[in-house]
């Protein structure tokens, strides 16, 4: 019997597994979409990727110890953040190179641990995530991230705007640009630790970078850019789960691809718009 | 006249040897000081020390309250989605940064934009304004801070005559209100309009009234080979001098 459009929309919600997956991507989208605007504004895509990859040993050790993955991810992201911060001080070879070496080493260590025979969790779930496998605890963690991360972004909003716009003058206005950046990194680390449950160490970056790329420079205020990022992240997440449900693909990869497709469409749209727009007035 | 800025034999660096040393001057309330010097001569370093962003490695420095600072407009991001009013509102962030802007804050920001002649451009995105208008918005942000001392880093560089005229009028108003202005510049001719001139080139070359300070020797010590002196000055002194500067922004 052919499936109608109503069934196409309703069916994923009738399965408990897919319902949880949909809730997970909606919750993550509410935080990671807005956060992606700041990742773009503060040029934190590379540090985000470093945190996501560098936490793998913690994630695997947590799994080996039978602890909740969130605990392992939290410890892993803390160690990765310290290691990345220390590596960034290496002036001999430059912070980017030092960070790349440290993160690659941590990632390799994580893979080595995950491939041990006694490792209970499959490596691919840690690397690529499994939104269909999220538990009630994972959903509670995502809900907590929405509350705490959302509150942090709300409180930090004006300093984040001022420092992103003009770091030199923000300091003179009484703000501490370095502390503002550290506060943002803490929110980012928390988001990575929670989102990695569903999207894995390799694909989590998609939800932290792609929404802002999809929104581009169309939004007239940071608040609107963040709201649009949330809509894109949640929408692409739902599209990914739906396509996984109906087409049978891997759910995590489907979500990541939907996010990147949104970013590609946004990039094309902005490119076309820029070609037809005059620049700012001279002088 | 009481001083709003007092500097005594100050030396400032970035962790290594001082890049600026031997600076001694005092600026009274309601006065304007033009800070002349080549790129790398120490103008921005002095301002950063006055803001407390760089510690002194020697000497003393006292400023009346937290100074407002207007960086070169090239430091501000043109692709960031903020309006002129949003930028002016950033001047209210000093005390209660975690709360949304109040109605009173918005009124102060709107007043500041009105003072710089941009009341009708308040809602326009910063990056879509002209270079001169952007500079005026940044000045409006400093006005909102209501500081006794204001530091301007090359505010007139490369802007249109209308904006330059408006900024000049705002400077006069600020002086009349008893505020002290320190304005870095490469415009030797324009420095004649200030109450005092401070010449820096790694150390203090000269400080005093422009007519007493801006002689050939002081200018050569300040700018060296970057200086072109044009004819036209009286009493054998250069009055038309151009400092050749190469900006990287």
Short mmCIF file of C-alpha atoms in Angstrom, two decimals:
data_model
loop_
_atom_site.label_atom_id
_atom_site.label_comp_id
_atom_site.label_asym_id
_atom_site.label_seq_id
_atom_site.Cartn_x
_atom_site.Cartn_y
_atom_site.Cartn_z
CA UNK A 1 0.00 0.00 0.00
CA UNK A 2 1.49 3.43 -0.94
CA UNK A 3 2.41 5.72 1.93
CA UNK A 4 0.77 9.16 1.95
CA UNK A 5 2.42 12.43 2.93
CA UNK A 6 0.72 12.43 6.34
CA UNK A 7 2.14 8.99 7.12
CA UNK A 8 5.57 10.14 5.95
CA UNK A 9 5.46 12.88 8.56
CA UNK A 10 3.83 10.95 11.39
CA UNK A 11 5.48 7.54 11.17
CA UNK A 12 8.88 8.50 12.69
CA UNK A 13 7.10 9.87 15.77
CA UNK A 14 5.28 6.57 16.31
CA UNK A 15 8.55 4.75 17.01
CA UNK A 16 9.98 5.32 20.48
CA UNK A 17 13.53 5.12 19.16
CA UNK A 18 12.99 7.70 16.43
CA UNK A 19 10.92 9.90 18.73
CA UNK A 20 13.86 10.11 21.14
CA UNK A 21 16.21 10.79 18.24
CA UNK A 22 13.97 13.61 17.01
CA UNK A 23 13.79 15.12 20.50
CA UNK A 24 17.57 14.85 20.82
CA UNK A 25 18.28 16.72 17.56
CA UNK A 26 15.63 19.34 18.39
CA UNK A 27 17.15 19.98 21.82
CA UNK A 28 20.71 20.05 20.48
CA UNK A 29 19.60 22.38 17.68
CA UNK A 30 18.19 24.84 20.21
CA UNK A 31 21.65 25.32 21.75
CA UNK A 32 24.15 24.38 19.06
CA UNK A 33 22.42 26.44 16.35
CA UNK A 34 22.75 29.72 18.29
CA UNK A 35 26.21 28.68 19.48
CA UNK A 36 27.31 28.22 15.87
CA UNK A 37 26.90 31.96 15.33
CA UNK A 38 29.53 32.58 18.02
CA UNK A 39 31.73 29.76 16.71
CA UNK A 40 31.75 31.61 13.39
CA UNK A 41 32.12 35.10 14.91
CA UNK A 42 35.03 34.11 17.17
CA UNK A 43 36.55 31.80 14.52
CA UNK A 44 36.31 28.80 16.84
CA UNK A 45 35.57 26.08 14.27
CA UNK A 46 39.08 24.64 14.54
CA UNK A 47 39.13 24.69 18.37
CA UNK A 48 35.66 23.06 18.29
CA UNK A 49 36.92 20.29 16.07
CA UNK A 50 39.97 19.91 18.29
CA UNK A 51 37.79 19.52 21.39
CA UNK A 52 35.49 17.02 19.66
CA UNK A 53 38.36 14.87 18.42
CA UNK A 54 40.52 15.27 21.51
CA UNK A 55 37.82 13.99 23.86
CA UNK A 56 37.74 10.53 22.25
CA UNK A 57 40.09 8.90 24.81
CA UNK A 58 37.85 10.10 27.65
CA UNK A 59 34.79 8.82 25.84
CA UNK A 60 36.35 5.38 25.31
CA UNK A 61 37.75 5.16 28.84
CA UNK A 62 34.29 6.02 30.18
CA UNK A 63 32.80 3.23 28.08
CA UNK A 64 35.51 0.78 29.20
CA UNK A 65 34.82 1.65 32.84
CA UNK A 66 31.09 1.21 32.37
CA UNK A 67 30.48 4.84 33.26
CA UNK A 68 27.92 7.00 31.44
CA UNK A 69 29.33 8.28 28.15
CA UNK A 70 28.52 11.83 29.24
CA UNK A 71 30.92 11.47 32.17
CA UNK A 72 33.67 10.19 29.88
CA UNK A 73 32.96 12.92 27.34
CA UNK A 74 33.02 15.58 30.07
CA UNK A 75 36.36 14.39 31.42
CA UNK A 76 37.71 13.97 27.90
CA UNK A 77 36.74 17.46 26.81
CA UNK A 78 38.29 18.94 29.97
CA UNK A 79 41.61 17.18 29.33
CA UNK A 80 41.45 18.08 25.63
CA UNK A 81 40.81 21.74 26.46
CA UNK A 82 43.83 21.89 28.78
CA UNK A 83 46.02 20.06 26.24
CA UNK A 84 44.91 22.35 23.40
CA UNK A 85 45.47 25.44 25.56
CA UNK A 86 48.99 24.28 26.51
CA UNK A 87 49.81 23.33 22.92
CA UNK A 88 48.63 26.74 21.77
CA UNK A 89 51.46 28.33 23.76
CA UNK A 90 54.16 26.56 21.76
CA UNK A 91 55.70 29.41 19.79
CA UNK A 92 58.39 27.22 18.21
CA UNK A 93 56.09 25.55 15.72
CA UNK A 94 52.97 27.72 16.01
CA UNK A 95 49.75 27.08 17.88
CA UNK A 96 47.89 25.52 14.92
CA UNK A 97 50.57 22.92 14.28
CA UNK A 98 51.02 22.15 17.97
CA UNK A 99 47.25 21.77 18.41
CA UNK A 100 47.03 19.48 15.38
CA UNK A 101 49.76 17.23 16.76
CA UNK A 102 48.17 17.05 20.22
CA UNK A 103 44.67 16.40 18.87
CA UNK A 104 45.83 13.76 16.38
CA UNK A 105 47.70 12.03 19.17
CA UNK A 106 44.66 12.07 21.44
CA UNK A 107 42.44 10.80 18.64
CA UNK A 108 44.87 7.99 17.84
CA UNK A 109 44.96 7.04 21.51
CA UNK A 110 41.18 6.96 21.58
CA UNK A 111 41.02 4.67 18.54
CA UNK A 112 43.68 2.40 20.03
CA UNK A 113 41.67 2.07 23.26
CA UNK A 114 38.39 1.56 21.41
CA UNK A 115 39.83 -1.29 19.35
CA UNK A 116 40.84 -3.31 22.42
CA UNK A 117 38.94 -6.60 22.61
CA UNK A 118 37.39 -5.76 25.97
CA UNK A 119 35.95 -2.45 24.71
CA UNK A 120 32.18 -2.79 25.08
CA UNK A 121 31.15 0.00 22.78
CA UNK A 122 31.62 -0.15 19.06
CA UNK A 123 34.13 2.38 17.73
CA UNK A 124 31.83 3.61 14.99
CA UNK A 125 29.21 4.73 17.51
CA UNK A 126 31.80 6.86 19.29
CA UNK A 127 33.13 8.28 16.03
CA UNK A 128 29.93 8.78 14.09
CA UNK A 129 27.32 8.89 16.86
CA UNK A 130 23.97 7.18 16.98
CA UNK A 131 20.98 9.44 17.53
CA UNK A 132 18.77 6.34 17.45
CA UNK A 133 20.59 5.00 20.51
CA UNK A 134 20.10 7.99 22.82
CA UNK A 135 18.78 7.15 26.25
CA UNK A 136 16.54 9.08 28.59
CA UNK A 137 19.70 10.16 30.40
CA UNK A 138 21.08 11.57 27.14
CA UNK A 139 17.83 13.45 26.59
CA UNK A 140 17.99 14.82 30.12
CA UNK A 141 21.57 15.96 29.46
CA UNK A 142 20.47 17.68 26.24
CA UNK A 143 17.61 19.34 28.15
CA UNK A 144 20.05 20.49 30.82
CA UNK A 145 22.30 21.90 28.11
CA UNK A 146 19.38 23.87 26.69
CA UNK A 147 18.70 25.41 30.11
CA UNK A 148 22.26 26.04 31.30
CA UNK A 149 23.82 26.77 27.90
CA UNK A 150 20.90 28.96 26.90
CA UNK A 151 21.11 30.91 30.17
CA UNK A 152 24.87 31.37 29.72
CA UNK A 153 24.44 32.66 26.17
CA UNK A 154 21.73 35.03 27.38
CA UNK A 155 23.88 36.42 30.20
CA UNK A 156 26.95 36.71 28.00
CA UNK A 157 25.11 38.15 25.01
CA UNK A 158 26.15 41.81 25.25
CA UNK A 159 29.82 41.13 26.09
CA UNK A 160 29.98 38.52 23.32
CA UNK A 161 28.62 41.07 20.84
CA UNK A 162 30.97 43.84 21.98
CA UNK A 163 34.13 41.70 21.93
CA UNK A 164 33.29 40.06 18.60
CA UNK A 165 32.65 43.46 17.05
CA UNK A 166 35.74 45.31 18.32
CA UNK A 167 38.01 43.50 20.75
CA UNK A 168 40.38 46.45 21.21
CA UNK A 169 37.70 48.87 22.34
CA UNK A 170 35.70 46.31 24.37
CA UNK A 171 38.58 46.17 26.84
CA UNK A 172 38.49 49.93 27.21
CA UNK A 173 34.74 49.79 27.92
CA UNK A 174 35.42 47.73 31.05
CA UNK A 175 35.08 44.22 29.64
CA UNK A 176 37.73 41.51 29.80
CA UNK A 177 37.85 40.10 26.23
CA UNK A 178 40.01 37.15 27.31
CA UNK A 179 37.52 36.10 29.99
CA UNK A 180 34.61 36.50 27.59
CA UNK A 181 36.33 34.13 25.17
CA UNK A 182 37.06 31.61 27.92
CA UNK A 183 33.39 31.73 29.03
CA UNK A 184 32.32 31.04 25.44
CA UNK A 185 34.78 28.15 25.22
CA UNK A 186 33.30 26.65 28.39
CA UNK A 187 29.79 26.73 26.88
CA UNK A 188 31.22 25.26 23.70
CA UNK A 189 32.96 22.46 25.60
CA UNK A 190 29.73 21.59 27.42
CA UNK A 191 27.84 21.52 24.11
CA UNK A 192 30.48 19.26 22.55
CA UNK A 193 30.39 16.87 25.52
CA UNK A 194 26.59 16.54 25.30
CA UNK A 195 26.17 16.59 21.51
CA UNK A 196 28.85 13.97 20.96
CA UNK A 197 26.45 11.37 22.42
CA UNK A 198 24.21 11.65 19.41
CA UNK A 199 26.52 12.80 16.64
CA UNK A 200 29.84 11.24 17.56
CA UNK A 201 33.34 12.64 17.75
CA UNK A 202 33.68 13.16 14.00
CA UNK A 203 30.25 14.52 13.06
CA UNK A 204 29.45 16.75 16.03
CA UNK A 205 31.24 19.67 14.37
CA UNK A 206 28.47 19.79 11.76
CA UNK A 207 25.91 21.07 14.26
CA UNK A 208 28.40 23.62 15.68
CA UNK A 209 29.52 25.08 12.36
CA UNK A 210 26.99 24.44 9.61
CA UNK A 211 23.96 26.39 10.97
CA UNK A 212 25.81 29.71 10.98
CA UNK A 213 27.16 28.98 7.51
CA UNK A 214 23.60 28.33 6.35
CA UNK A 215 22.35 31.60 7.85
CA UNK A 216 25.30 33.53 6.38
CA UNK A 217 25.25 37.31 6.71
CA UNK A 218 21.53 37.81 6.15
CA UNK A 219 20.51 38.36 9.79
CA UNK A 220 20.32 42.00 10.87
CA UNK A 221 21.20 41.37 14.53
CA UNK A 222 23.16 38.73 16.46
CA UNK A 223 19.92 37.67 18.16
CA UNK A 224 18.23 37.02 14.83
CA UNK A 225 21.30 35.18 13.55
CA UNK A 226 21.18 32.95 16.64
CA UNK A 227 17.44 32.30 16.25
CA UNK A 228 17.90 31.48 12.57
CA UNK A 229 20.79 29.16 13.51
CA UNK A 230 18.54 27.34 15.98
CA UNK A 231 15.84 26.94 13.32
CA UNK A 232 18.35 25.62 10.77
CA UNK A 233 19.98 23.21 13.25
CA UNK A 234 16.66 21.84 14.52
CA UNK A 235 15.15 21.70 11.03
CA UNK A 236 18.15 19.96 9.47
CA UNK A 237 18.26 17.57 12.43
CA UNK A 238 14.63 16.59 11.85
CA UNK A 239 15.22 16.24 8.10
CA UNK A 240 18.19 13.98 8.84
CA UNK A 241 16.21 11.69 11.15
CA UNK A 242 13.30 11.57 8.70
CA UNK A 243 15.56 10.68 5.79
CA UNK A 244 17.28 8.05 7.91
CA UNK A 245 13.87 6.59 8.86
CA UNK A 246 12.49 6.48 5.34
CA UNK A 247 15.66 5.75 3.37
CA UNK A 248 17.39 3.54 5.90
CA UNK A 249 20.69 5.47 6.13
CA UNK A 250 22.82 6.00 9.24
CA UNK A 251 21.02 8.55 11.40
CA UNK A 252 24.08 10.52 12.60
CA UNK A 253 25.51 10.85 9.11
CA UNK A 254 22.08 11.80 7.73
CA UNK A 255 21.80 14.64 10.26
CA UNK A 256 25.32 15.85 9.46
CA UNK A 257 24.62 15.73 5.72
CA UNK A 258 21.35 17.63 6.12
CA UNK A 259 23.21 20.33 8.11
CA UNK A 260 25.97 20.58 5.52
CA UNK A 261 23.41 20.71 2.70
CA UNK A 262 21.74 23.66 4.44
CA UNK A 263 25.15 25.35 4.71
CA UNK A 264 25.83 24.74 1.01
CA UNK A 265 22.47 26.23 0.02
CA UNK A 266 23.13 29.24 2.27
CA UNK A 267 26.59 29.71 0.76
CA UNK A 268 25.23 29.62 -2.79
CA UNK A 269 22.45 32.03 -1.89
CA UNK A 270 24.90 34.50 -0.28
CA UNK A 271 27.26 34.23 -3.24
CA UNK A 272 24.49 35.14 -5.67
CA UNK A 273 23.31 37.98 -3.43
CA UNK A 274 26.80 39.48 -3.03
CA UNK A 275 27.33 39.61 -6.77
CA UNK A 276 24.29 41.84 -7.14
CA UNK A 277 25.02 44.15 -4.20
CA UNK A 278 27.15 47.34 -4.13
CA UNK A 279 29.78 47.59 -1.37
CA UNK A 280 29.81 50.19 1.45
CA UNK A 281 30.18 53.83 0.48
CA UNK A 282 33.78 54.97 0.15
CA UNK A 283 35.33 57.49 2.56
CA UNK B 1 43.92 74.15 36.37
CA UNK B 2 43.83 70.65 37.88
CA UNK B 3 45.32 67.81 35.87
CA UNK B 4 43.22 64.97 34.41
CA UNK B 5 46.30 63.09 33.21
CA UNK B 6 49.70 63.02 34.87
CA UNK B 7 52.58 60.96 33.53
CA UNK B 8 56.03 60.98 35.13
CA UNK B 9 58.98 59.29 33.45
CA UNK B 10 56.75 56.40 32.35
CA UNK B 11 58.16 53.38 30.54
CA UNK B 12 55.95 50.74 28.89
CA UNK B 13 56.70 47.47 27.13
CA UNK B 14 55.19 44.18 26.09
CA UNK B 15 57.08 41.94 28.47
CA UNK B 16 60.54 42.71 27.07
CA UNK B 17 62.48 45.95 26.96
CA UNK B 18 60.30 49.10 27.00
CA UNK B 19 59.06 50.21 23.58
CA UNK B 20 58.22 53.60 25.01
CA UNK B 21 60.21 55.33 27.75
CA UNK B 22 60.85 58.70 29.34
CA UNK B 23 57.32 60.05 28.93
CA UNK B 24 56.51 62.98 31.20
CA UNK B 25 53.59 65.31 30.72
CA UNK B 26 50.47 66.62 32.38
CA UNK B 27 47.15 67.48 30.71
CA UNK B 28 44.63 69.73 32.42
CA UNK B 29 40.85 69.36 32.37
CA UNK B 30 39.23 70.73 29.26
CA UNK B 31 42.41 70.60 27.22
CA UNK B 32 43.35 68.73 24.06
CA UNK B 33 46.67 67.05 23.36
CA UNK B 34 47.75 65.90 19.91
CA UNK B 35 50.03 62.87 20.09
CA UNK B 36 52.34 62.82 17.09
CA UNK B 37 54.72 60.09 16.09
CA UNK B 38 55.55 57.55 13.40
CA UNK B 39 53.94 54.11 13.26
CA UNK B 40 55.54 52.11 16.04
CA UNK B 41 56.52 55.32 17.83
CA UNK B 42 54.47 54.45 20.92
CA UNK B 43 51.18 56.35 20.49
CA UNK B 44 48.88 53.33 20.86
CA UNK B 45 51.20 51.85 23.50
CA UNK B 46 50.79 55.00 25.59
CA UNK B 47 47.00 54.81 25.21
CA UNK B 48 46.97 51.14 26.24
CA UNK B 49 49.02 51.99 29.33
CA UNK B 50 46.57 54.77 30.16
CA UNK B 51 43.70 52.26 29.89
CA UNK B 52 45.48 49.87 32.24
CA UNK B 53 45.94 47.24 29.55
CA UNK B 54 49.75 47.42 29.75
CA UNK B 55 51.65 47.69 33.04
CA UNK B 56 54.31 50.32 33.45
CA UNK B 57 57.87 49.06 33.69
CA UNK B 58 58.89 52.34 35.25
CA UNK B 59 57.63 55.75 36.32
CA UNK B 60 54.10 56.81 37.24
CA UNK B 61 50.86 57.35 35.41
CA UNK B 62 47.56 58.69 36.71
CA UNK B 63 44.32 59.18 34.79
CA UNK B 64 41.08 60.63 36.14
CA UNK B 65 38.75 57.62 35.98
CA UNK B 66 38.52 55.05 33.23
CA UNK B 67 39.28 56.72 29.91
CA UNK B 68 37.05 56.14 26.88
CA UNK B 69 38.94 54.87 23.85
CA UNK B 70 38.20 55.17 20.17
CA UNK B 71 40.36 52.73 18.24
CA UNK B 72 41.04 53.13 14.55
CA UNK B 73 37.84 52.17 12.74
CA UNK B 74 39.70 49.42 10.88
CA UNK B 75 39.66 47.35 14.08
CA UNK B 76 35.87 47.05 14.05
CA UNK B 77 34.30 44.26 12.00
CA UNK B 78 32.24 45.35 9.04
CA UNK B 79 30.59 41.94 8.58
CA UNK B 80 29.15 41.78 12.09
CA UNK B 81 25.36 42.35 12.26
CA UNK B 82 25.11 45.43 14.49
CA UNK B 83 23.58 48.84 13.84
CA UNK B 84 25.02 52.22 14.75
CA UNK B 85 22.73 52.28 17.78
CA UNK B 86 23.93 48.84 18.88
CA UNK B 87 27.54 50.06 18.69
CA UNK B 88 26.78 53.22 20.65
CA UNK B 89 25.01 51.08 23.28
CA UNK B 90 28.26 49.18 23.85
CA UNK B 91 29.41 52.28 25.72
CA UNK B 92 26.98 51.38 28.53
CA UNK B 93 28.52 47.95 29.18
CA UNK B 94 30.91 48.98 31.96
CA UNK B 95 28.76 48.21 34.99
CA UNK B 96 25.94 45.74 34.30
CA UNK B 97 26.97 43.77 31.26
CA UNK B 98 24.81 40.75 32.08
CA UNK B 99 21.52 42.67 31.79
CA UNK B 100 19.77 43.91 28.64
CA UNK B 101 20.14 47.60 27.80
CA UNK B 102 17.64 49.80 29.66
CA UNK B 103 15.52 52.54 28.16
CA UNK B 104 17.84 55.12 29.75
CA UNK B 105 20.83 53.42 28.09
CA UNK B 106 19.10 53.61 24.71
CA UNK B 107 18.38 57.29 25.22
CA UNK B 108 22.04 57.98 26.06
CA UNK B 109 23.13 56.09 22.95
CA UNK B 110 20.62 57.96 20.78
CA UNK B 111 21.79 61.29 22.21
CA UNK B 112 25.39 60.42 21.45
CA UNK B 113 24.51 59.53 17.86
CA UNK B 114 22.66 62.83 17.58
CA UNK B 115 25.78 64.69 18.76
CA UNK B 116 27.83 63.17 15.96
CA UNK B 117 25.11 63.92 13.40
CA UNK B 118 23.92 60.37 12.86
CA UNK B 119 20.50 60.30 14.50
CA UNK B 120 18.92 59.39 11.18
CA UNK B 121 21.43 56.57 10.57
CA UNK B 122 21.04 54.85 13.96
CA UNK B 123 19.34 51.75 12.53
CA UNK B 124 21.71 51.27 9.60
CA UNK B 125 24.07 48.32 9.81
CA UNK B 126 27.56 49.49 10.83
CA UNK B 127 29.26 47.89 7.84
CA UNK B 128 26.96 49.72 5.44
CA UNK B 129 27.96 53.16 6.70
CA UNK B 130 30.70 55.22 5.04
CA UNK B 131 34.17 55.30 6.62
CA UNK B 132 33.56 58.73 8.16
CA UNK B 133 30.17 57.72 9.51
CA UNK B 134 31.65 54.58 11.05
CA UNK B 135 34.27 56.71 12.80
CA UNK B 136 31.51 58.97 14.15
CA UNK B 137 29.58 55.95 15.47
CA UNK B 138 32.70 54.79 17.32
CA UNK B 139 33.06 58.27 18.78
CA UNK B 140 29.41 58.13 19.86
CA UNK B 141 30.17 54.91 21.74
CA UNK B 142 32.97 56.73 23.60
CA UNK B 143 30.66 59.66 24.38
CA UNK B 144 28.18 57.26 26.02
CA UNK B 145 30.89 56.20 28.46
CA UNK B 146 30.81 59.72 29.90
CA UNK B 147 34.53 59.64 30.75
CA UNK B 148 36.58 62.60 31.92
CA UNK B 149 39.43 61.55 29.60
CA UNK B 150 38.96 60.40 26.02
CA UNK B 151 41.62 58.78 23.85
CA UNK B 152 41.28 58.89 20.06
CA UNK B 153 43.53 56.78 17.86
CA UNK B 154 43.89 58.58 14.52
CA UNK B 155 40.21 59.54 14.32
CA UNK B 156 40.60 61.72 11.24
CA UNK B 157 42.61 59.30 9.10
CA UNK B 158 41.05 58.90 5.68
CA UNK B 159 37.58 60.27 6.42
CA UNK B 160 35.37 62.62 4.44
CA UNK B 161 35.37 66.42 5.10
CA UNK B 162 31.82 66.39 6.53
CA UNK B 163 32.74 63.80 9.12
CA UNK B 164 36.00 65.60 9.91
CA UNK B 165 34.09 68.84 10.48
CA UNK B 166 31.54 67.10 12.74
CA UNK B 167 34.28 65.40 14.73
CA UNK B 168 36.09 68.73 15.13
CA UNK B 169 32.90 70.30 16.50
CA UNK B 170 32.41 67.39 18.93
CA UNK B 171 36.00 67.80 20.14
CA UNK B 172 35.31 71.50 20.84
CA UNK B 173 32.14 70.61 22.77
CA UNK B 174 33.97 68.00 24.83
CA UNK B 175 36.67 70.49 25.78
CA UNK B 176 34.03 73.02 26.74
CA UNK B 177 32.51 70.37 29.03
CA UNK B 178 35.85 70.09 30.82
CA UNK B 179 36.87 66.76 29.31
CA UNK B 180 40.46 66.03 28.36
CA UNK B 181 41.22 64.74 24.89
CA UNK B 182 44.32 62.91 23.69
CA UNK B 183 44.26 62.48 19.93
CA UNK B 184 46.92 60.54 18.06
CA UNK B 185 47.58 61.77 14.57
CA UNK B 186 50.04 62.04 11.71
CA UNK B 187 48.72 65.46 10.73
CA UNK B 188 51.42 67.91 11.77
CA UNK B 189 49.48 70.85 10.33
CA UNK B 190 46.33 69.83 12.23
CA UNK B 191 48.31 69.59 15.49
CA UNK B 192 48.56 73.39 15.56
CA UNK B 193 44.89 73.56 16.59
CA UNK B 194 45.49 71.62 19.83
CA UNK B 195 46.35 73.04 23.24
CA UNK B 196 49.47 70.88 23.42
CA UNK B 197 51.50 68.47 21.33
CA UNK B 198 53.24 65.33 22.56
CA UNK B 199 55.86 64.00 20.13
CA UNK B 200 56.82 60.34 20.56
CA UNK B 201 59.35 58.18 18.82
CA UNK B 202 60.12 55.34 21.21
CA UNK B 203 60.59 58.01 23.85
CA UNK B 204 59.27 61.48 24.42
CA UNK B 205 60.78 63.92 21.94
CA UNK B 206 58.89 67.01 23.02
CA UNK B 207 55.79 68.23 24.86
CA UNK B 208 54.25 71.67 25.00
CA UNK B 209 52.29 74.27 23.09
CA UNK B 210 52.35 73.55 19.34
CA UNK B 211 53.97 76.88 18.50
CA UNK B 212 56.79 76.15 20.93
CA UNK B 213 57.22 72.48 20.16
CA UNK B 214 56.79 72.03 16.43
CA UNK B 215 60.13 73.19 15.17
CA UNK B 216 62.28 71.54 12.53
CA UNK B 217 64.46 69.67 15.02
CA UNK B 218 61.53 68.21 16.98
CA UNK B 219 59.82 67.05 13.80
CA UNK B 220 62.97 65.45 12.47
CA UNK B 221 63.60 63.72 15.80
CA UNK B 222 60.00 62.46 15.75
CA UNK B 223 59.65 61.35 12.16
CA UNK B 224 63.20 61.14 10.84
CA UNK B 225 63.27 60.33 7.13
CA UNK B 226 59.48 59.88 7.01
CA UNK B 227 58.98 63.64 7.15
CA UNK B 228 58.51 65.94 4.18
CA UNK B 229 58.69 69.64 5.01
CA UNK B 230 56.90 71.94 2.61
CA UNK B 231 57.66 75.67 2.28
CA UNK B 232 55.29 78.29 3.64
CA UNK B 233 56.03 78.63 7.37
CA UNK B 234 56.88 81.95 8.90
CA UNK B 235 60.00 82.79 10.96
CA UNK B 236 61.96 80.13 9.18
CA UNK B 237 59.99 77.36 10.91
CA UNK B 238 58.16 74.59 9.08
CA UNK B 239 54.44 75.09 9.33
CA UNK B 240 53.50 72.80 6.45
CA UNK B 241 54.93 69.43 7.22
CA UNK B 242 53.62 66.07 6.11
CA UNK B 243 54.42 62.84 7.88
CA UNK B 244 54.54 60.01 5.36
CA UNK B 245 52.95 56.94 6.91
CA UNK B 246 52.24 53.51 5.57
CA UNK B 247 49.24 51.87 7.15
CA UNK B 248 48.68 48.16 7.13
CA UNK B 249 44.93 48.45 7.46
#
